[in-house]
Coordinates of N, CA and C in Angstrom, one line a residue:
X14 N 94.3 115.1 94.0 CA 94.8 114.0 94.9 C 95.4 114.7 96.2
X15 N 94.7 114.7 97.2 CA 95.3 115.3 98.5 C 95.9 114.2 99.3
X16 N 96.8 114.6 100.2 CA 97.4 113.6 101.1 C 98.8 113.8 101.3
X17 N 99.5 112.8 101.8 CA 100.9 112.8 102.1 C 101.7 112.0 101.0
X18 N 102.6 112.7 100.3 CA 103.4 112.0 99.3 C 104.9 112.3 99.5
X19 N 105.7 111.3 99.0 CA 107.1 111.5 99.1 C 107.7 111.7 97.7
X20 N 108.4 112.8 97.5 CA 108.9 113.1 96.2 C 110.4 113.5 96.4
X21 N 111.2 113.3 95.3 CA 112.6 113.7 95.4 C 112.7 115.2 95.5
X22 N 113.7 115.7 96.2 CA 114.1 117.1 96.2 C 114.5 117.5 94.8
X23 N 113.9 118.7 94.4 CA 114.2 119.2 93.1 C 113.1 119.0 92.1
X24 N 112.1 118.2 92.5 CA 110.9 118.1 91.6 C 110.3 119.5 91.4
X25 N 109.7 119.8 90.3 CA 109.2 121.1 90.1 C 107.8 121.2 90.7
X26 N 107.3 122.4 90.9 CA 106.0 122.6 91.5 C 104.9 122.1 90.5
X27 N 105.2 122.3 89.2 CA 104.3 121.8 88.1 C 104.1 120.3 88.2
X28 N 105.2 119.6 88.3 CA 105.1 118.1 88.4 C 104.4 117.7 89.7
X29 N 104.7 118.4 90.7 CA 104.1 118.0 92.0 C 102.6 118.3 92.0
X30 N 102.2 119.4 91.5 CA 100.8 119.8 91.5 C 99.9 119.1 90.5
X31 N 100.5 119.0 89.3 CA 99.6 118.5 88.2 C 99.8 117.0 87.9
X32 N 101.1 116.5 88.0 CA 101.3 115.1 87.8 C 101.0 114.2 89.0
X33 N 101.6 114.6 90.1 CA 101.4 113.9 91.3 C 100.0 114.2 91.9
X34 N 99.7 115.5 92.0 CA 98.5 115.9 92.7 C 97.2 115.8 91.8
X35 N 97.4 115.7 90.5 CA 96.2 115.6 89.6 C 95.6 116.9 89.1
X36 N 96.3 118.0 89.5 CA 95.8 119.3 88.9 C 94.7 119.9 89.7
X37 N 94.0 120.9 89.0 CA 92.9 121.6 89.6 C 91.6 121.0 89.4
X38 N 90.7 120.9 90.4 CA 89.4 120.3 90.2 C 88.5 121.1 89.4
X39 N 87.5 120.5 88.8 CA 86.4 121.1 88.1 C 86.8 122.1 87.0
X40 N 88.0 121.8 86.4 CA 88.4 122.7 85.3 C 88.8 124.1 85.7
X41 N 89.0 124.4 87.0 CA 89.3 125.7 87.4 C 90.7 126.1 87.0
X42 N 91.0 127.4 86.9 CA 92.3 127.8 86.5 C 93.2 127.9 87.8
X43 N 94.4 127.5 87.6 CA 95.4 127.6 88.7 C 95.7 129.1 89.0
X44 N 95.8 129.4 90.2 CA 96.1 130.8 90.6 C 97.4 130.9 91.4
X45 N 97.6 130.1 92.4 CA 98.8 130.2 93.2 C 99.0 128.9 94.0
X46 N 100.2 128.7 94.5 CA 100.4 127.7 95.5 C 101.0 128.3 96.7
X47 N 100.4 128.0 97.9 CA 100.9 128.4 99.1 C 101.7 127.3 99.7
X48 N 103.0 127.6 99.9 CA 104.0 126.5 100.3 C 104.7 127.0 101.6
X49 N 104.9 126.0 102.5 CA 105.7 126.3 103.7 C 104.9 126.6 104.9
X50 N 103.6 126.3 104.9 CA 102.7 126.5 106.1 C 102.3 128.0 106.3
X51 N 101.8 128.3 107.4 CA 101.3 129.7 107.7 C 102.4 130.8 107.5
X52 N 103.7 130.4 107.6 CA 104.8 131.3 107.4 C 105.4 131.2 106.1
X53 N 104.7 130.5 105.2 CA 105.3 130.3 103.8 C 104.8 131.4 102.9
X54 N 105.0 131.2 101.6 CA 104.6 132.3 100.6 C 103.7 131.7 99.6
X55 N 103.1 132.7 98.9 CA 102.2 132.3 97.8 C 102.8 132.6 96.5
X56 N 103.0 131.6 95.7 CA 103.7 131.7 94.4 C 102.8 131.6 93.2
X57 N 102.8 132.5 92.2 CA 101.9 132.4 91.1 C 102.3 131.4 90.0
X58 N 101.6 131.4 88.9 CA 101.8 130.4 87.9 C 103.2 130.5 87.3
X59 N 103.8 131.7 87.3 CA 105.1 131.9 86.7 C 106.2 131.0 87.4
X60 N 105.9 130.5 88.6 CA 106.9 129.7 89.3 C 106.6 128.2 89.3
X61 N 105.7 127.8 88.4 CA 105.4 126.4 88.4 C 106.5 125.5 88.0
X62 N 107.5 126.0 87.3 CA 108.7 125.2 86.9 C 109.8 125.4 87.9
X63 N 109.5 126.0 89.1 CA 110.6 126.2 90.1 C 110.8 124.8 90.8
X64 N 112.1 124.5 91.0 CA 112.4 123.2 91.7 C 112.1 123.4 93.2
X65 N 111.6 122.3 93.8 CA 111.2 122.4 95.2 C 112.5 122.0 96.0
X66 N 113.2 123.0 96.4 CA 114.4 122.8 97.2 C 114.5 124.1 98.1
X67 N 115.3 124.1 99.1 CA 115.4 125.2 100.1 C 115.8 126.5 99.4
X68 N 116.9 126.5 98.6 CA 117.4 127.7 98.1 C 116.4 128.3 97.1
X69 N 115.8 127.5 96.2 CA 114.9 128.0 95.2 C 113.7 128.7 95.8
X70 N 113.1 128.0 96.8 CA 111.9 128.5 97.5 C 112.2 129.8 98.2
X71 N 113.4 129.8 98.9 CA 113.7 131.1 99.7 C 114.0 132.2 98.7
X72 N 114.5 131.9 97.5 CA 114.8 133.0 96.6 C 113.5 133.6 96.0
X73 N 112.4 132.8 96.0 CA 111.1 133.3 95.5 C 110.3 133.9 96.6
X74 N 110.8 133.9 97.9 CA 110.1 134.5 99.0 C 109.3 133.5 99.8
X75 N 109.4 132.2 99.5 CA 108.7 131.2 100.3 C 109.7 130.4 101.2
X76 N 109.2 129.4 101.8 CA 110.1 128.6 102.6 C 109.6 127.1 102.4
X77 N 110.5 126.2 102.7 CA 110.2 124.8 102.6 C 109.2 124.4 103.8
X78 N 109.5 124.9 105.0 CA 108.7 124.6 106.1 C 108.6 123.1 106.3
X79 N 107.4 122.6 106.5 CA 107.2 121.2 106.7 C 106.8 120.5 105.4
X80 N 106.9 121.2 104.3 CA 106.6 120.6 103.0 C 105.1 120.6 102.6
X81 N 104.3 121.4 103.4 CA 102.9 121.4 103.0 C 102.7 122.4 101.9
X82 N 101.7 122.0 101.0 CA 101.3 122.9 99.9 C 99.8 123.0 99.9
X83 N 99.3 124.2 99.6 CA 97.9 124.5 99.4 C 97.8 125.1 98.1
X84 N 97.1 124.4 97.2 CA 96.9 124.8 95.8 C 95.6 125.7 95.7
X85 N 95.8 126.9 95.2 CA 94.7 127.9 95.1 C 94.2 128.0 93.7
X86 N 92.9 128.0 93.5 CA 92.4 128.2 92.1 C 91.8 129.6 91.9
X87 N 91.2 129.9 90.8 CA 90.8 131.2 90.5 C 89.7 131.8 91.4
X88 N 89.0 130.9 92.1 CA 88.0 131.4 93.1 C 88.5 131.8 94.4
X89 N 89.8 131.8 94.6 CA 90.4 132.2 95.8 C 90.8 133.7 95.9
X90 N 90.5 134.4 96.9 CA 90.9 135.7 97.1 C 92.2 135.7 97.8
X91 N 93.2 136.3 97.1 CA 94.6 136.2 97.6 C 94.8 137.1 98.8
X92 N 94.0 138.2 98.9 CA 94.1 139.1 100.1 C 93.5 138.4 101.3
X93 N 92.4 137.7 101.1 CA 91.8 136.9 102.2 C 92.8 135.8 102.7
X94 N 93.5 135.2 101.7 CA 94.5 134.2 102.1 C 95.6 134.8 103.0
X95 N 96.1 135.9 102.6 CA 97.1 136.6 103.5 C 96.5 136.9 104.8
X96 N 95.3 137.4 104.9 CA 94.6 137.7 106.1 C 94.5 136.5 107.0
X97 N 94.1 135.4 106.4 CA 93.8 134.1 107.1 C 95.1 133.7 107.8
X98 N 96.2 133.6 107.0 CA 97.5 133.1 107.6 C 98.1 134.1 108.6
X99 N 97.9 135.4 108.4 CA 98.3 136.4 109.4 C 97.6 136.3 110.7
X100 N 96.3 136.0 110.6 CA 95.5 135.7 111.8 C 96.0 134.6 112.6
X101 N 96.5 133.5 111.9 CA 97.0 132.4 112.6 C 98.4 132.7 113.3
X102 N 99.3 133.3 112.5 CA 100.6 133.6 113.1 C 100.5 134.7 114.2
X103 N 99.6 135.6 114.0 CA 99.5 136.7 115.1 C 99.0 136.0 116.4
X104 N 98.1 135.1 116.3 CA 97.6 134.4 117.5 C 98.7 133.5 118.1
X105 N 99.7 133.1 117.3 CA 100.7 132.2 117.8 C 101.9 133.0 118.4
X106 N 102.0 134.3 118.2 CA 103.1 135.1 118.7 C 103.2 135.0 120.2
X107 N 104.3 134.7 120.7 CA 104.5 134.6 122.2 C 104.4 136.0 122.9
X108 N 104.6 137.1 122.1 CA 104.5 138.4 122.7 C 105.8 138.9 123.3
X109 N 106.9 138.2 123.2 CA 108.1 138.6 123.9 C 108.7 139.9 123.2
X110 N 108.8 139.9 121.9 CA 109.4 141.0 121.2 C 108.3 141.9 120.6
X111 N 108.5 143.2 120.6 CA 107.6 144.2 120.1 C 107.3 144.0 118.6
X112 N 108.4 143.9 117.8 CA 108.1 143.8 116.3 C 107.1 142.7 116.0
X113 N 107.2 141.5 116.5 CA 106.3 140.5 116.2 C 104.9 140.7 116.9
X114 N 105.0 141.0 118.2 CA 103.7 141.1 118.9 C 102.8 142.2 118.4
X115 N 103.4 143.4 118.2 CA 102.6 144.5 117.7 C 102.5 144.6 116.2
X116 N 103.6 144.2 115.5 CA 103.7 144.3 114.1 C 102.7 143.3 113.4
X117 N 102.6 142.1 113.9 CA 101.6 141.2 113.3 C 100.2 141.6 113.5
X118 N 100.0 142.2 114.7 CA 98.7 142.7 115.1 C 98.3 143.8 114.1
X119 N 99.2 144.7 113.9 CA 99.0 145.9 113.0 C 98.7 145.4 111.6
X120 N 99.5 144.4 111.1 CA 99.3 143.9 109.7 C 97.9 143.3 109.6
X121 N 97.5 142.5 110.6 CA 96.2 141.9 110.6 C 95.1 142.9 110.5
X122 N 95.3 144.0 111.3 CA 94.2 145.0 111.3 C 94.1 145.7 109.9
X123 N 95.3 145.9 109.2 CA 95.2 146.5 107.9 C 94.6 145.5 106.9
X124 N 95.0 144.3 107.0 CA 94.4 143.3 106.0 C 92.9 143.2 106.2
X125 N 92.5 143.3 107.5 CA 91.0 143.3 107.7 C 90.3 144.5 107.1
X126 N 91.0 145.6 107.2 CA 90.5 146.9 106.6 C 90.3 146.7 105.1
X127 N 91.3 146.0 104.5 CA 91.3 145.8 103.0 C 90.1 144.9 102.6
X128 N 89.9 143.8 103.3 CA 88.8 142.9 102.9 C 87.5 143.5 103.3
X129 N 87.5 144.5 104.2 CA 86.2 145.1 104.6 C 85.9 146.3 103.7
X130 N 86.8 146.6 102.7 CA 86.6 147.7 101.8 C 86.8 149.1 102.4
X131 N 87.7 149.2 103.4 CA 87.8 150.4 104.2 C 89.3 151.0 104.1
X132 N 90.1 150.3 103.4 CA 91.6 150.7 103.4 C 91.9 151.7 102.3
X133 N 93.0 152.4 102.5 CA 93.5 153.3 101.5 C 94.9 152.9 101.0
X134 N 95.4 153.6 100.0 CA 96.7 153.3 99.5 C 97.8 153.5 100.6
X135 N 97.5 154.5 101.5 CA 98.4 154.7 102.6 C 98.5 153.5 103.5
X136 N 97.4 152.8 103.7 CA 97.3 151.6 104.5 C 98.1 150.5 103.8
X137 N 98.0 150.4 102.5 CA 98.7 149.4 101.7 C 100.2 149.6 101.8
X138 N 100.7 150.9 101.7 CA 102.1 151.2 101.9 C 102.6 150.8 103.3
X139 N 101.7 151.2 104.3 CA 102.1 150.9 105.7 C 102.2 149.4 105.9
X140 N 101.3 148.6 105.3 CA 101.3 147.2 105.4 C 102.6 146.6 105.0
X141 N 103.1 147.0 103.8 CA 104.4 146.5 103.3 C 105.5 147.0 104.2
X142 N 105.5 148.2 104.6 CA 106.6 148.7 105.5 C 106.6 148.0 106.8
X143 N 105.5 147.7 107.4 CA 105.4 147.0 108.6 C 105.9 145.6 108.5
X144 N 105.5 144.9 107.4 CA 105.9 143.5 107.1 C 107.5 143.4 107.0
X145 N 108.1 144.4 106.4 CA 109.5 144.4 106.3 C 110.2 144.6 107.6
X146 N 109.7 145.5 108.5 CA 110.2 145.7 109.8 C 110.1 144.4 110.6
X147 N 108.9 143.8 110.6 CA 108.7 142.6 111.4 C 109.7 141.5 111.0
X148 N 109.8 141.4 109.7 CA 110.7 140.3 109.2 C 112.2 140.6 109.6
X149 N 112.6 141.8 109.6 CA 114.0 142.2 109.9 C 114.3 142.2 111.4
X150 N 113.3 142.7 112.2 CA 113.6 143.0 113.6 C 113.1 142.0 114.6
X151 N 112.3 141.0 114.2 CA 111.8 140.0 115.2 C 112.9 139.1 115.7
X152 N 112.7 138.6 116.9 CA 113.8 137.8 117.5 C 113.8 136.4 117.1
X153 N 112.7 135.8 116.8 CA 112.7 134.3 116.5 C 112.2 134.1 115.1
X154 N 112.2 132.8 114.7 CA 111.9 132.4 113.4 C 110.4 132.7 113.0
X155 N 109.5 132.6 114.0 CA 108.1 132.8 113.7 C 107.9 134.3 113.2
X156 N 108.5 135.2 114.0 CA 108.3 136.6 113.6 C 109.0 136.9 112.3
X157 N 110.2 136.3 112.1 CA 110.9 136.6 110.8 C 110.3 136.1 109.6
X158 N 109.5 135.0 109.8 CA 108.8 134.4 108.6 C 107.3 134.8 108.5
X159 N 106.7 135.3 109.6 CA 105.3 135.6 109.6 C 104.8 136.5 108.5
X160 N 105.7 137.5 108.1 CA 105.2 138.4 107.0 C 105.3 137.8 105.6
X161 N 105.8 136.5 105.4 CA 106.0 136.0 104.1 C 104.7 135.9 103.3
X162 N 103.5 135.5 103.8 CA 102.3 135.5 103.0 C 101.9 136.9 102.5
X163 N 102.2 137.9 103.4 CA 101.9 139.3 103.0 C 102.8 139.8 101.9
X164 N 104.1 139.6 102.2 CA 105.1 140.1 101.2 C 105.0 139.4 99.9
X165 N 104.8 138.1 99.8 CA 104.7 137.4 98.5 C 103.5 137.8 97.8
X166 N 102.3 137.9 98.5 CA 101.1 138.3 97.8 C 101.2 139.8 97.3
X167 N 101.8 140.6 98.1 CA 102.0 142.0 97.6 C 103.0 142.0 96.4
X168 N 104.0 141.2 96.4 CA 105.0 141.1 95.3 C 104.4 140.6 94.0
X169 N 103.6 139.5 94.1 CA 103.1 138.8 92.9 C 101.7 139.1 92.6
X170 N 100.9 139.6 93.5 CA 99.5 139.9 93.3 C 99.1 141.3 93.7
X171 N 99.9 142.2 93.5 CA 99.6 143.6 93.9 C 98.4 144.1 93.3
X172 N 98.1 143.7 92.0 CA 96.9 144.2 91.3 C 95.7 143.9 92.1
X173 N 95.7 142.7 92.7 CA 94.5 142.3 93.4 C 94.3 143.1 94.7
X174 N 95.4 143.5 95.3 CA 95.3 144.5 96.4 C 94.7 145.8 96.0
X175 N 95.2 146.3 94.8 CA 94.8 147.5 94.3 C 93.3 147.5 93.9
X176 N 92.8 146.4 93.4 CA 91.4 146.2 93.2 C 90.6 146.4 94.4
X177 N 91.0 145.8 95.5 CA 90.3 145.9 96.8 C 90.4 147.3 97.3
X178 N 91.5 148.0 97.3 CA 91.7 149.2 97.9 C 91.2 150.4 97.1
X179 N 91.5 150.4 95.8 CA 91.1 151.5 95.0 C 89.8 151.4 94.4
X180 N 89.5 150.2 93.8 CA 88.3 150.0 93.1 C 87.2 149.4 93.9
X181 N 87.5 148.9 95.1 CA 86.6 148.3 96.0 C 85.9 147.1 95.4
X182 N 86.7 146.3 94.8 CA 86.1 145.0 94.2 C 87.0 143.9 94.6
X183 N 86.4 142.7 94.7 CA 87.1 141.5 95.0 C 87.0 140.6 93.7
X184 N 88.0 140.5 92.9 CA 87.9 139.7 91.7 C 87.4 138.3 91.8
X185 N 87.8 137.7 93.0 CA 87.3 136.3 93.2 C 85.9 136.2 93.8
X186 N 85.3 137.3 94.1 CA 84.0 137.4 94.7 C 83.9 136.6 96.0
X187 N 84.8 137.0 96.9 CA 84.9 136.3 98.2 C 84.6 137.3 99.3
X188 N 85.2 138.5 99.3 CA 85.1 139.5 100.3 C 83.7 140.1 100.3
X189 N 82.9 139.8 101.4 CA 81.5 140.2 101.4 C 81.3 141.7 101.4
X190 N 82.3 142.5 101.8 CA 82.1 144.0 101.7 C 82.0 144.5 100.3
X191 N 82.5 143.7 99.4 CA 82.5 144.1 98.0 C 81.3 143.7 97.2
X192 N 80.3 143.2 97.9 CA 79.0 142.8 97.2 C 77.9 143.8 97.5
X193 N 76.9 143.8 96.7 CA 75.8 144.7 96.9 C 74.5 143.9 96.8
X194 N 73.5 144.3 97.6 CA 72.2 143.7 97.6 C 71.2 144.6 96.9
X195 N 70.4 144.0 96.0 CA 69.4 144.8 95.2 C 68.1 144.0 95.3
X196 N 67.0 144.8 95.2 CA 65.7 144.1 95.2 C 65.1 144.1 93.8
X197 N 64.8 143.0 93.3 CA 64.2 142.8 91.9 C 62.7 143.3 92.0
X198 N 62.4 144.4 91.4 CA 61.0 144.9 91.5 C 60.0 143.9 90.9
X199 N 60.4 143.0 90.0 CA 59.5 142.1 89.4 C 59.1 141.0 90.3
X200 N 60.0 140.7 91.3 CA 59.8 139.6 92.2 C 59.3 140.1 93.6
X201 N 59.5 141.4 93.9 CA 59.1 141.9 95.2 C 57.6 141.9 95.3
X202 N 57.2 141.3 96.5 CA 55.7 141.2 96.8 C 55.3 142.3 97.8
X203 N 56.2 143.2 98.1 CA 56.0 144.3 99.1 C 55.5 143.8 100.4
X204 N 56.0 142.6 100.9 CA 55.6 142.1 102.2 C 56.3 142.8 103.3
X205 N 57.4 143.4 103.0 CA 58.2 144.2 104.0 C 59.0 143.4 105.0
X206 N 59.1 142.1 104.7 CA 59.9 141.3 105.6 C 61.4 141.7 105.6
X207 N 61.9 142.1 104.5 CA 63.3 142.5 104.4 C 63.6 143.7 105.2
X208 N 62.6 144.7 105.2 CA 62.8 145.9 105.9 C 62.8 145.7 107.4
X209 N 62.0 144.7 107.8 CA 61.8 144.4 109.3 C 63.1 143.8 109.9
X210 N 63.8 143.0 109.0 CA 65.0 142.4 109.6 C 66.3 143.2 109.4
X211 N 66.2 144.3 108.6 CA 67.4 145.1 108.3 C 67.9 145.8 109.6
X212 N 69.1 145.5 110.1 CA 69.6 146.1 111.3 C 69.9 147.6 111.3
X213 N 70.0 148.1 110.0 CA 70.3 149.6 109.9 C 69.2 150.3 109.2
X214 N 68.0 149.7 109.1 CA 66.9 150.4 108.5 C 67.2 151.1 107.1
X215 N 67.9 150.4 106.3 CA 68.2 151.0 105.0 C 67.3 150.5 103.8
X216 N 66.2 149.8 104.2 CA 65.3 149.3 103.2 C 63.9 150.1 103.4
X217 N 63.4 150.6 102.3 CA 62.2 151.4 102.4 C 61.2 150.9 101.3
X218 N 59.9 151.1 101.6 CA 58.9 150.8 100.6 C 57.5 150.8 101.3
X219 N 56.5 150.5 100.5 CA 55.2 150.5 101.0 C 54.3 149.5 100.2
X220 N 53.2 149.1 100.7 CA 52.4 148.1 100.0 C 52.1 148.5 98.6
X221 N 52.3 147.5 97.7 CA 52.1 147.6 96.3 C 53.2 148.4 95.5
X222 N 54.2 148.9 96.3 CA 55.3 149.6 95.7 C 56.6 148.9 96.1
X223 N 57.3 148.3 95.1 CA 58.5 147.5 95.4 C 59.5 148.3 96.3
X224 N 60.1 147.5 97.3 CA 61.0 148.0 98.2 C 62.4 148.3 97.5
X225 N 63.1 149.2 98.1 CA 64.5 149.5 97.6 C 65.4 149.5 98.8
X226 N 66.7 149.3 98.4 CA 67.8 149.3 99.4 C 68.7 150.5 99.2
X227 N 68.9 151.3 100.3 CA 69.8 152.4 100.2 C 71.2 151.9 100.3
X228 N 71.9 151.9 99.1 CA 73.3 151.3 99.1 C 74.3 152.1 100.0
X229 N 74.0 153.3 100.2 CA 74.9 154.1 101.1 C 74.9 153.7 102.5
X230 N 73.7 153.2 102.9 CA 73.5 152.8 104.3 C 73.7 151.3 104.5
X231 N 73.6 150.5 103.5 CA 73.6 149.0 103.6 C 75.0 148.6 104.1
X232 N 75.0 147.6 105.1 CA 76.2 147.1 105.7 C 76.6 145.7 105.1
X233 N 75.9 145.3 104.1 CA 76.1 144.0 103.4 C 76.0 142.8 104.3
X234 N 75.1 142.8 105.3 CA 75.0 141.7 106.3 C 74.3 140.5 105.7
X235 N 73.4 140.7 104.7 CA 72.7 139.6 104.1 C 71.5 139.2 104.8
X236 N 71.0 139.9 105.8 CA 69.8 139.6 106.5 C 68.6 139.6 105.6
X237 N 68.5 140.6 104.8 CA 67.4 140.7 103.8 C 67.3 139.5 102.9
X238 N 68.5 139.1 102.4 CA 68.7 138.0 101.4 C 68.1 136.7 102.0
X239 N 68.5 136.5 103.3 CA 68.1 135.3 104.0 C 66.6 135.3 104.3
X240 N 66.0 136.5 104.6 CA 64.7 136.6 105.0 C 63.6 136.6 103.9
X241 N 64.0 137.0 102.7 CA 63.0 137.2 101.6 C 62.5 135.8 101.2
X242 N 61.2 135.6 101.3 CA 60.6 134.3 100.9 C 60.3 134.2 99.4
X243 N 60.6 135.3 98.7 CA 60.2 135.3 97.2 C 61.5 135.3 96.3
X244 N 62.7 135.2 96.9 CA 63.9 135.3 96.2 C 64.0 136.6 95.4
X245 N 63.6 137.7 96.0 CA 63.6 139.0 95.3 C 64.9 139.7 95.5
X246 N 65.7 139.3 96.5 CA 66.9 140.0 96.8 C 68.0 139.4 95.9
X247 N 68.7 140.2 95.2 CA 69.8 139.8 94.3 C 71.1 140.3 94.7
X248 N 72.1 139.4 94.7 CA 73.5 139.8 95.1 C 74.2 140.2 93.8
X249 N 74.8 141.4 93.8 CA 75.6 141.8 92.7 C 77.0 142.2 93.2
X250 N 78.0 141.6 92.5 CA 79.4 141.9 92.9 C 79.9 143.1 92.1
X251 N 80.6 143.9 92.8 CA 81.2 145.1 92.1 C 82.2 144.7 91.2
X252 N 82.2 145.4 90.0 CA 83.2 145.2 89.0 C 83.8 146.5 88.6
X253 N 85.0 146.5 87.9 CA 85.6 147.7 87.5 C 84.6 148.4 86.5
X254 N 84.4 149.7 86.7 CA 83.5 150.4 85.9 C 82.2 150.7 86.5
X255 N 81.8 149.8 87.5 CA 80.6 150.2 88.3 C 80.9 150.2 89.8
X256 N 82.2 150.2 90.2 CA 82.5 150.2 91.6 C 82.4 151.6 92.1

């Protein structure tokens, strides 16, 4: 049940989401609730019994903001959520003070590296350090609260960041850089259409011999997947153990 509702201060997140809101659609598992708008925080299942009031939310790393809530299910990538909200707040920065102007830009760049599968643990440490500096040194409320989505997701969902950075996997199967394209030799008709549309020429083959994709060169653009008329291109998501 989406929309605008009026509830008493002190109602728990569980009551608000499951009783008033009707819970998660399609039997999906609850993952987090993002509360307080773009400068708010993401709180995991452990906080469902937290009362919705100013002090309780601030203590958990979120804010009341305008009272908006976004409920996230198991198919949501928490790192992409942080990147999305950081993109918004970075574009809204007035640019007057250096911590907010440059800090949010730097955080956004690191988050982009993470979802692109190019970040390191050093980048992750720098992301957290930068977020704390921006929160402490910015002049206005936007800069001081802009790091909240990053800090709360790092605090409560650090394992998901580690999956992206160390294992190069996206548990929610959202970040496209974490997927791989393979050609099913049983379905391949060796027409060569996939090779012709590949922008980096990483697909090779010849008539009557199934084509193959060089995973080291593939940029995960999906052009081959869209071009194949025989549904021979298969998407495989990296998992722990085969990443």
